[in-house]
mmCIF file of C-alpha atoms in Angstrom:
data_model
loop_
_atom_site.group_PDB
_atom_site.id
_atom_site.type_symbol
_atom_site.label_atom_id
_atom_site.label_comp_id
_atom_site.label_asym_id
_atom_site.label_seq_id
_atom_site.Cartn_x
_atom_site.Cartn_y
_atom_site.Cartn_z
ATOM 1 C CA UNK A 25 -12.352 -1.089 -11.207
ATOM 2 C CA UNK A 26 -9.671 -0.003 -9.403
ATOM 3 C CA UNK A 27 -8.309 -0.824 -5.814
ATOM 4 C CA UNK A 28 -5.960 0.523 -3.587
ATOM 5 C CA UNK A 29 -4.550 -2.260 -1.214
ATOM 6 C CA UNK A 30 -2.991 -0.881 1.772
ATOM 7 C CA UNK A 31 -0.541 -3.000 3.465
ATOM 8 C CA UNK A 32 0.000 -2.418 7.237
ATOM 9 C CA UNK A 33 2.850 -4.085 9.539
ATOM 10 C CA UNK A 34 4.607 -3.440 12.247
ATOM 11 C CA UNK A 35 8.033 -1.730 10.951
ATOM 12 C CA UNK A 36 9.546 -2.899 14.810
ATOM 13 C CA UNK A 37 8.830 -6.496 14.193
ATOM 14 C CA UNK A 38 9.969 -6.307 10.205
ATOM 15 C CA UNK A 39 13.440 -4.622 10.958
ATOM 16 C CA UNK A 40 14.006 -7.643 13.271
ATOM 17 C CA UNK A 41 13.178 -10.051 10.688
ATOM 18 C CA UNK A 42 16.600 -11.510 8.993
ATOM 19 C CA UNK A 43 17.469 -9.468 5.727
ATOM 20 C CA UNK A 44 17.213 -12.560 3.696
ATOM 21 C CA UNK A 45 13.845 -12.685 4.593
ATOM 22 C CA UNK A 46 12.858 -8.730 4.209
ATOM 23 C CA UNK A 47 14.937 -9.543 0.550
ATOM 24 C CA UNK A 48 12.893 -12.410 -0.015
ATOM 25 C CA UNK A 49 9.800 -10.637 0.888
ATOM 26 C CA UNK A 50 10.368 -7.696 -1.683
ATOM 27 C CA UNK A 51 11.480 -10.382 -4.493
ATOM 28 C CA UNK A 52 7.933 -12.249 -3.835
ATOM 29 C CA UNK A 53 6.336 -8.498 -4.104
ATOM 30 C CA UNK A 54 7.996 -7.538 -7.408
ATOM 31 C CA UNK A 55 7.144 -11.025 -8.865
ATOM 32 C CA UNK A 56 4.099 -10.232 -7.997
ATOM 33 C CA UNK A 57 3.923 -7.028 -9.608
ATOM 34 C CA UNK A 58 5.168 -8.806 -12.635
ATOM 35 C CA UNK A 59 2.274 -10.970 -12.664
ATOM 36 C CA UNK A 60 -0.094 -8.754 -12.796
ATOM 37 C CA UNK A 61 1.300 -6.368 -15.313
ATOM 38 C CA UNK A 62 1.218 -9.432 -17.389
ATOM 39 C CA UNK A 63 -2.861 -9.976 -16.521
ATOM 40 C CA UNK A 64 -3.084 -5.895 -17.239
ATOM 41 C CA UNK A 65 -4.093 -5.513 -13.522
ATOM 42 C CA UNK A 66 -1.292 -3.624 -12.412
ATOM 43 C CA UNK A 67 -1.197 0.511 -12.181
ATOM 44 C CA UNK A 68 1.712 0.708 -9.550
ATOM 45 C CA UNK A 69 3.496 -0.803 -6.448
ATOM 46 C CA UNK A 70 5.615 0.823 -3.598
ATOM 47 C CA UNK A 71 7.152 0.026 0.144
ATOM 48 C CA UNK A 72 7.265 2.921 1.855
ATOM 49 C CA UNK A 73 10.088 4.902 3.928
ATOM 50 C CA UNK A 74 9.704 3.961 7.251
ATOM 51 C CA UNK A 75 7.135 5.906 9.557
ATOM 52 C CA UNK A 76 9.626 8.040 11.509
ATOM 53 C CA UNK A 77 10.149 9.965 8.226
ATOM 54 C CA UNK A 78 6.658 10.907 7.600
ATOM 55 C CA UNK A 79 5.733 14.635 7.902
ATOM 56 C CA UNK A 80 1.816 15.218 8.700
ATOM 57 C CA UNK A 81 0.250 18.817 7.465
ATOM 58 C CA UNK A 82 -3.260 19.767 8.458
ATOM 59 C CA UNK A 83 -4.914 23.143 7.535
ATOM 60 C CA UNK A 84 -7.197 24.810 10.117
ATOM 61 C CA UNK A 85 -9.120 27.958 9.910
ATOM 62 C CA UNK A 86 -6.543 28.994 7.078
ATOM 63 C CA UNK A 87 -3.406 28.069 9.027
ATOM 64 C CA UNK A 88 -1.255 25.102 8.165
ATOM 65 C CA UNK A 89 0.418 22.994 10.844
ATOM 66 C CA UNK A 90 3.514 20.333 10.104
ATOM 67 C CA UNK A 91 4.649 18.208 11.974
ATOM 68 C CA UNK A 92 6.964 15.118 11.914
ATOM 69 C CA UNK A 93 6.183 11.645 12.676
ATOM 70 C CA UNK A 94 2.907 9.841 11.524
ATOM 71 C CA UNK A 95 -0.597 11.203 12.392
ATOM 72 C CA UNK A 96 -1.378 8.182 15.152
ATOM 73 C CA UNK A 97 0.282 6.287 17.054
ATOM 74 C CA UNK A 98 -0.756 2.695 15.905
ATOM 75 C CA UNK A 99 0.721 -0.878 16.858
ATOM 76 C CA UNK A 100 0.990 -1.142 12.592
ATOM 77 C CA UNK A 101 2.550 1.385 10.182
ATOM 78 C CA UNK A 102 1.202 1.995 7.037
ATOM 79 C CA UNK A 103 3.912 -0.016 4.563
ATOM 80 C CA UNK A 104 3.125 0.086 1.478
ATOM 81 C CA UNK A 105 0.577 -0.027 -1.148
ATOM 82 C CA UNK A 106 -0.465 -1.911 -4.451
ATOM 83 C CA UNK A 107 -2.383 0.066 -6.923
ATOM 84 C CA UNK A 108 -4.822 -2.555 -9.201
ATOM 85 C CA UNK A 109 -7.280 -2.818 -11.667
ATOM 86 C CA UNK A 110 -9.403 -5.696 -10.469
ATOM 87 C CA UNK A 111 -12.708 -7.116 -11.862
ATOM 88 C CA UNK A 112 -14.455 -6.372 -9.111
ATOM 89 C CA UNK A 113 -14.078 -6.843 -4.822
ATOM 90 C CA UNK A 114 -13.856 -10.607 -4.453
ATOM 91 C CA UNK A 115 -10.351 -10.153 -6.997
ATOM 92 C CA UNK A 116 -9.098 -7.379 -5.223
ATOM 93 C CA UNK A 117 -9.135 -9.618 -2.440
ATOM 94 C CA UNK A 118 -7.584 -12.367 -4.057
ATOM 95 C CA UNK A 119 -4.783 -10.316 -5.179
ATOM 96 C CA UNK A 120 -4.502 -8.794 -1.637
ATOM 97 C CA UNK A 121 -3.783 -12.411 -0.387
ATOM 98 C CA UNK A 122 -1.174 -12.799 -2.424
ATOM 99 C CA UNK A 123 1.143 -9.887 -1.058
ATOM 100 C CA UNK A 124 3.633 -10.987 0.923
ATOM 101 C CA UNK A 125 2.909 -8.006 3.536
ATOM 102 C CA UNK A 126 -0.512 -10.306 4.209
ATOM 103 C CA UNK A 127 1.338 -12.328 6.081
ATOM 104 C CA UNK A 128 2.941 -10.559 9.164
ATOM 105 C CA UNK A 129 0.439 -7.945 8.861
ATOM 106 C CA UNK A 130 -2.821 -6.858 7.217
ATOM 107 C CA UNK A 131 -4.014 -5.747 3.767
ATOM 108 C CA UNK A 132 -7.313 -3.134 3.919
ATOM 109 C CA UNK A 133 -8.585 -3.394 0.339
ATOM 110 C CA UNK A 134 -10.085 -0.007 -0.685
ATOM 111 C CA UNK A 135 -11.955 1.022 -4.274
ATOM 112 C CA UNK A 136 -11.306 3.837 -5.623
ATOM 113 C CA UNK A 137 -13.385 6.625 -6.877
ATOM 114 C CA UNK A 138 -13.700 7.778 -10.390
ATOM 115 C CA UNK A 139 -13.464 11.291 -10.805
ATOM 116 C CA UNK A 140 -14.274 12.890 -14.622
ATOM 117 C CA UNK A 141 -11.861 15.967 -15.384
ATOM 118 C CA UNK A 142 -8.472 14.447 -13.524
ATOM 119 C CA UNK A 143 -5.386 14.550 -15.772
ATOM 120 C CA UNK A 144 -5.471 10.977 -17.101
ATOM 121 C CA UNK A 145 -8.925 10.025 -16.598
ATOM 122 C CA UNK A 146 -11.523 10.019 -19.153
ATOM 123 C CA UNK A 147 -14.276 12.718 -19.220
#
């Protein structure tokens, strides 16, 4: 099954962190992401641009609003995610202590949902 694991931090406290440790940080993530290729649990892995460049677009009553900035104002930013193939929860988890981003912040650990007919996915 898959799982999408969310990691959340807070981007202020991050960007004061030294850049040998953000570096280290991001070398610990990609080793990770090795791992798990190598275990054929790994779909894809990505930090995200910081929250001040996120654009928000919500349709109502036929209309479509954007605006800039995230959609809440939260003490943590969305970060990154890891996209897995886990056995089941109690791996997803395991995994999910493993990323780096665990450690100043959280991880939410979400299944997915299968969906016949999407490009990629078996009928």
């Amino acid at each position: 099954m898959k799982y999408l694991l969310l990691v959340h931090h807070n981007e202020e406290s991050f960007s004061k962190m030294s850049e040998e440790t953000r570096k280290s940080m991001l070398a610990e993530s990609v080793q990770l992401c090795h791992q798990l290729h190598g275990k054929r649990q790994y779909v894809h892995a990505s930090p995200l641009q910081p929250v001040a460049t996120a654009t928000v677009v919500q349709v109502r009553d036929g209309k479509r609003s954007v605006t800039d900035g995230p959609f809440i104002e939260t003490r943590e930013q969305l970060a990154g995610y890891f996209l897995v193939d886990a056995q089941d929860l109690d791996e997803a988890i395991e995994i999910a202590g493993r990323i780096p981003g665990a450690r100043i912040g959280a991880v939410e650990v979400r299944p997915l949902r299968e969906i016949a007919g999407l490009p990629g996915e078996c009928s």
